[in-house]
Each structure stands twice: as structure tokens, then as C-alpha cells.
Short mmCIF file of C-alpha atoms in Angstrom, two decimals:
data_model
loop_
_atom_site.label_atom_id
_atom_site.label_comp_id
_atom_site.label_asym_id
_atom_site.label_seq_id
_atom_site.Cartn_x
_atom_site.Cartn_y
_atom_site.Cartn_z
CA UNK A 1 -12.81 11.04 3.42
CA UNK A 2 -12.32 8.59 0.85
CA UNK A 3 -13.67 4.84 1.45
CA UNK A 4 -12.74 2.23 -0.89
CA UNK A 5 -14.41 -1.17 -1.23
CA UNK A 6 -13.61 -4.11 -2.77
CA UNK A 7 -16.00 -6.91 -3.49
CA UNK A 8 -15.97 -9.98 -3.11
CA UNK A 9 -13.25 -10.70 -0.03
CA UNK A 10 -12.60 -13.86 -1.26
CA UNK A 11 -12.66 -15.86 -4.66
CA UNK A 12 -12.27 -19.25 -5.75
CA UNK A 13 -11.90 -20.38 -9.17
CA UNK A 14 -10.76 -23.05 -11.14
CA UNK A 15 -7.72 -22.51 -13.43
CA UNK A 16 -8.17 -21.11 -16.89
CA UNK A 17 -11.02 -19.26 -16.05
CA UNK A 18 -11.52 -15.75 -16.72
CA UNK A 19 -12.22 -13.30 -13.51
CA UNK A 20 -13.17 -9.84 -12.44
CA UNK A 21 -12.42 -8.18 -9.03
CA UNK A 22 -14.66 -5.04 -8.31
CA UNK A 23 -13.27 -1.85 -6.55
CA UNK A 24 -15.45 1.07 -5.90
CA UNK A 25 -14.86 4.51 -4.02
CA UNK A 26 -17.15 7.11 -2.52
CA UNK A 27 -15.44 10.25 -3.82
CA UNK A 28 -14.90 10.71 -7.87
CA UNK A 29 -12.43 13.20 -7.33
CA UNK A 30 -9.37 11.03 -8.07
CA UNK A 31 -6.17 11.68 -9.27
CA UNK A 32 -5.06 7.91 -10.03
CA UNK A 33 -5.89 4.27 -9.26
CA UNK A 34 -3.22 1.81 -8.67
CA UNK A 35 -3.93 -2.18 -8.26
CA UNK A 36 -1.36 -4.31 -6.36
CA UNK A 37 -0.85 -7.68 -5.67
CA UNK A 38 0.41 -9.11 -2.15
CA UNK A 39 1.08 -12.59 -1.42
CA UNK A 40 0.92 -13.92 2.35
CA UNK A 41 3.51 -12.13 4.67
CA UNK A 42 4.87 -9.95 2.00
CA UNK A 43 4.94 -6.56 0.44
CA UNK A 44 2.89 -4.77 -2.22
CA UNK A 45 3.63 -5.31 -6.02
CA UNK A 46 2.40 -2.82 -8.40
CA UNK A 47 0.31 -4.40 -11.17
CA UNK A 48 -1.37 -1.69 -12.99
CA UNK A 49 -1.68 2.24 -12.45
CA UNK A 50 -4.90 4.24 -14.20
CA UNK A 51 -4.88 7.99 -14.48
CA UNK A 52 -8.26 9.85 -14.22
CA UNK A 53 -8.34 10.50 -17.47
CA UNK A 54 -7.84 6.96 -18.92
CA UNK A 55 -10.33 4.11 -19.24
CA UNK A 56 -8.34 1.33 -18.97
CA UNK A 57 -4.79 -0.05 -18.77
CA UNK A 58 -3.60 -3.53 -19.78
CA UNK A 59 -0.42 -5.42 -18.70
CA UNK A 60 -0.32 -9.12 -20.16
CA UNK A 61 -3.19 -11.22 -19.09
CA UNK A 62 -4.21 -8.39 -16.54
CA UNK A 63 -6.76 -5.40 -17.86
CA UNK A 64 -7.98 -2.60 -15.45
CA UNK A 65 -10.82 -0.62 -16.26
CA UNK A 66 -11.90 2.88 -14.45
CA UNK A 67 -15.56 4.44 -14.40
CA UNK A 68 -14.37 7.81 -12.44
CA UNK A 69 -18.07 9.10 -12.70
CA UNK A 70 -19.42 5.81 -10.92
CA UNK A 71 -16.74 5.25 -8.96
CA UNK A 72 -15.93 2.06 -10.11
CA UNK A 73 -12.99 0.02 -11.14
CA UNK A 74 -12.28 -3.49 -12.14
CA UNK A 75 -9.30 -5.93 -12.73
CA UNK A 76 -9.70 -8.51 -15.49
CA UNK A 77 -7.53 -11.44 -15.16
CA UNK A 78 -7.48 -13.78 -18.12
CA UNK A 79 -7.19 -17.30 -18.10
CA UNK A 80 -6.23 -17.70 -14.40
CA UNK A 81 -3.10 -19.49 -13.18
CA UNK A 82 -2.19 -20.99 -9.79
CA UNK A 83 0.78 -18.59 -9.49
CA UNK A 84 -2.18 -15.82 -9.76
CA UNK A 85 -3.26 -16.91 -6.16
CA UNK A 86 -2.48 -13.83 -3.94
CA UNK A 87 -4.66 -10.88 -2.44
CA UNK A 88 -5.46 -8.11 -5.07
CA UNK A 89 -5.85 -4.44 -3.63
CA UNK A 90 -6.65 -1.23 -4.72
CA UNK A 91 -5.61 1.98 -4.04
CA UNK A 92 -7.01 5.41 -4.67
CA UNK A 93 -5.10 8.67 -4.93
CA UNK A 94 -7.38 11.73 -4.56
CA UNK A 95 -7.00 15.00 -6.24
CA UNK A 96 -6.14 16.98 -3.25
CA UNK A 97 -4.01 15.25 -0.39
CA UNK A 98 -0.67 13.11 -0.13
CA UNK A 99 -2.04 9.58 0.80
CA UNK A 100 -3.76 6.92 -1.12
CA UNK A 101 -6.62 5.07 0.07
CA UNK A 102 -6.75 1.10 0.27
CA UNK A 103 -9.33 -1.04 0.11
CA UNK A 104 -9.37 -4.33 2.26
CA UNK A 105 -8.32 -6.35 -0.72
CA UNK A 106 -10.09 -9.69 -2.48
CA UNK A 107 -8.15 -12.96 -1.63
CA UNK A 108 -8.16 -14.95 -4.96
CA UNK A 109 -6.92 -18.83 -5.04
CA UNK A 110 -6.98 -20.26 -8.31
CA UNK A 111 -7.52 -24.38 -8.33
CA UNK A 112 -5.06 -26.33 -10.16
CA UNK B 1 16.11 0.19 -10.28
CA UNK B 2 16.73 -1.82 -6.88
CA UNK B 3 13.05 -1.32 -5.73
CA UNK B 4 12.17 -0.06 -2.01
CA UNK B 5 14.17 -1.56 0.59
CA UNK B 6 12.99 -1.90 4.12
CA UNK B 7 15.03 -3.36 7.28
CA UNK B 8 14.68 -5.53 9.44
CA UNK B 9 12.33 -7.65 7.97
CA UNK B 10 10.72 -8.94 11.17
CA UNK B 11 11.08 -7.67 14.34
CA UNK B 12 10.13 -9.27 17.73
CA UNK B 13 10.08 -7.24 20.94
CA UNK B 14 9.17 -6.81 24.04
CA UNK B 15 6.04 -4.29 25.24
CA UNK B 16 7.56 -1.16 26.49
CA UNK B 17 10.70 -1.68 24.26
CA UNK B 18 11.50 1.24 21.98
CA UNK B 19 11.89 -0.03 17.94
CA UNK B 20 12.92 1.79 14.57
CA UNK B 21 12.74 0.55 11.17
CA UNK B 22 14.30 1.93 7.96
CA UNK B 23 13.34 2.33 4.39
CA UNK B 24 15.61 3.11 1.59
CA UNK B 25 13.60 4.40 -1.31
CA UNK B 26 13.82 4.22 -5.01
CA UNK B 27 16.66 6.79 -5.32
CA UNK B 28 15.09 9.14 -7.50
CA UNK B 29 11.84 9.28 -5.76
CA UNK B 30 11.04 12.37 -4.01
CA UNK B 31 7.94 11.02 -2.10
CA UNK B 32 8.23 8.63 0.85
CA UNK B 33 5.06 7.14 2.66
CA UNK B 34 4.72 4.77 5.52
CA UNK B 35 1.72 2.70 6.14
CA UNK B 36 0.40 0.10 8.71
CA UNK B 37 -1.25 -3.07 7.73
CA UNK B 38 -2.89 -5.49 10.08
CA UNK B 39 -4.23 -8.79 9.40
CA UNK B 40 -7.28 -9.32 6.81
CA UNK B 41 -7.18 -5.40 6.21
CA UNK B 42 -5.96 -2.97 3.95
CA UNK B 43 -3.19 -0.74 4.71
CA UNK B 44 -3.52 2.63 6.65
CA UNK B 45 -1.65 5.73 6.23
CA UNK B 46 0.37 7.00 8.77
CA UNK B 47 2.77 9.99 7.34
CA UNK B 48 4.36 11.52 4.32
CA UNK B 49 7.58 13.04 3.23
CA UNK B 50 8.19 15.03 0.25
CA UNK B 51 12.00 15.26 -0.02
CA UNK B 52 12.88 15.74 3.75
CA UNK B 53 9.98 17.36 4.53
CA UNK B 54 7.11 15.88 6.67
CA UNK B 55 4.02 16.91 5.20
CA UNK B 56 1.00 14.79 6.57
CA UNK B 57 0.79 12.62 9.52
CA UNK B 58 -2.46 10.63 10.20
CA UNK B 59 -3.99 10.88 13.66
CA UNK B 60 -3.21 7.15 13.85
CA UNK B 61 0.55 8.15 14.77
CA UNK B 62 0.19 8.99 18.15
CA UNK B 63 2.99 10.71 19.73
CA UNK B 64 5.02 7.57 20.65
CA UNK B 65 5.58 7.42 16.85
CA UNK B 66 8.37 9.53 15.02
CA UNK B 67 9.42 9.64 11.57
CA UNK B 68 12.34 11.38 9.97
CA UNK B 69 13.84 11.63 6.42
CA UNK B 70 17.24 13.49 6.87
CA UNK B 71 18.65 14.66 3.60
CA UNK B 72 15.81 13.35 2.02
CA UNK B 73 16.74 9.87 1.53
CA UNK B 74 16.06 7.21 3.36
CA UNK B 75 13.62 7.29 6.31
CA UNK B 76 13.25 5.82 9.81
CA UNK B 77 9.97 5.02 11.67
CA UNK B 78 10.53 4.81 15.63
CA UNK B 79 8.07 3.55 17.97
CA UNK B 80 8.46 4.14 21.49
CA UNK B 81 7.29 2.11 24.54
CA UNK B 82 5.80 -0.34 22.18
CA UNK B 83 2.30 -2.10 23.13
CA UNK B 84 0.70 -5.40 22.02
CA UNK B 85 -1.57 -3.23 19.65
CA UNK B 86 1.51 -1.91 17.76
CA UNK B 87 1.83 -5.73 16.38
CA UNK B 88 1.71 -5.28 12.73
CA UNK B 89 3.01 -5.05 9.53
CA UNK B 90 5.05 -1.84 8.79
CA UNK B 91 5.09 -0.77 4.77
CA UNK B 92 6.95 1.82 3.17
CA UNK B 93 6.58 3.34 -0.07
CA UNK B 94 7.79 5.79 -2.78
CA UNK B 95 7.10 7.47 -5.57
CA UNK B 96 8.12 10.33 -8.05
CA UNK B 97 5.40 12.96 -7.70
CA UNK B 98 1.85 11.59 -8.21
CA UNK B 99 3.10 8.54 -10.34
CA UNK B 100 3.10 5.01 -9.77
CA UNK B 101 3.85 4.13 -5.95
CA UNK B 102 6.35 1.10 -5.13
CA UNK B 103 6.31 -1.14 -2.07
CA UNK B 104 8.92 -2.42 0.17
CA UNK B 105 8.45 -5.80 1.68
CA UNK B 106 7.53 -4.26 4.80
CA UNK B 107 8.87 -4.90 8.33
CA UNK B 108 6.89 -7.35 10.53
CA UNK B 109 6.60 -6.01 13.96
CA UNK B 110 5.47 -8.38 16.96
CA UNK B 111 4.85 -7.02 20.37
CA UNK B 112 5.29 -9.84 23.39
#
């Protein structure tokens, strides 16, 4: 079974800082990896999707990288803003099977 | 694209009652997923549909849980004889094949 780990569990940074969130997975046989944002009490908002053949994806101030062989992905957030405060979750879709596996998330607080 | 819609957003029920949740996926998406999320945890897979066929169920899905997707459009998740341990956020997602998954806002269930 795929195990997904996110470190750190919580992160607090001053506004304007660049930051990196980490996601690691135990089985490198993945189809794709997706990063989500979740605000308190809300559903998940899709941020970026990286296919297994890709190394990175960018959207605005967000950049996600994937190193499939080492079982790692990072989400880089540039010039953080208070509105970025949320929990960030990564989800791995394996090559076989129909579900995706989530980490427990990193809770980010950006201090004005 | 109206997104994934879930109803109700909140449900409070007494222990032992039955509850039913509804999910309307993005219209052209053939895959539909149900996940459950408890506080501080990542979402856990419950079940998956491809069109109207329920192709996979988690062991988390006890016999008190049943899901349907008639005609391959909306889906319902029913919990019979609710228990306090069923209190959680129930999330629905849809995708076209293995592409990006989009989640709804979830249904928050509280069993008292």
C-alpha cells in the first residue's frame, strides 16, 4: 500500500518569504501526483497536477517538482501572502488501482 | 464548468438514524470518488465509480455504508444506523479518466 508523508506538519512564516512544502511516497510506481489546498472546514482545491513523466509544473507563484525515483515532491510558494494560509495536501495516484492516496497535510500560516 | 456540488453542506443526526448525501460531479467526468476526512487527517478513500459501475470499495466501507451512481451521473452515499465514529467530512471528487481530480465542498456529518 502506498504511504504518503508530508513534512512539516505545520509551518509559520512571515509574509513575503519563499517556502517549500515536502511530500514523500513509498512506492515510485505512480501515474501522477496532485497538490491541493484546503481551507478550514472546506473542500479541496486543486493547485497543480504533475504527471509521472514530468519534472515540474508551475502556476503563478506556485511551482511543484517531482522526483519519482526518490519518491519525493515539493511545492514551492514564492513571496508568500496571508491569503496563502491553509492546509496543503499532496495526493498520489498509483499506476494501478483507482484511488489516490493522501498525506496528512502541512498547515501553513503566513503572518502579516 | 460548475464544479462538483455536494449536498447538504452540514448534517446533524442522532445516533442510529440513517443519512444520505448527494454528489453532483462535473458533467463530462466519468469517474467519481467518495472520501472521508477526520480532523487533522488526510482524506481516506471510501469508494470509486466509473460511470455507473462501482469498481472499488475500501475496507473502511462497512455494510452500513452504501453508494450508488444511477445512470452514471450524480451519486448518493447512505449511512445506515449512524454511530458517533461516523462523524467526519465526506468528500466527493470527479475526474475524466486519470486526469486532474476536482473535489466538492464536502458534507460535514455530526452524529450526536
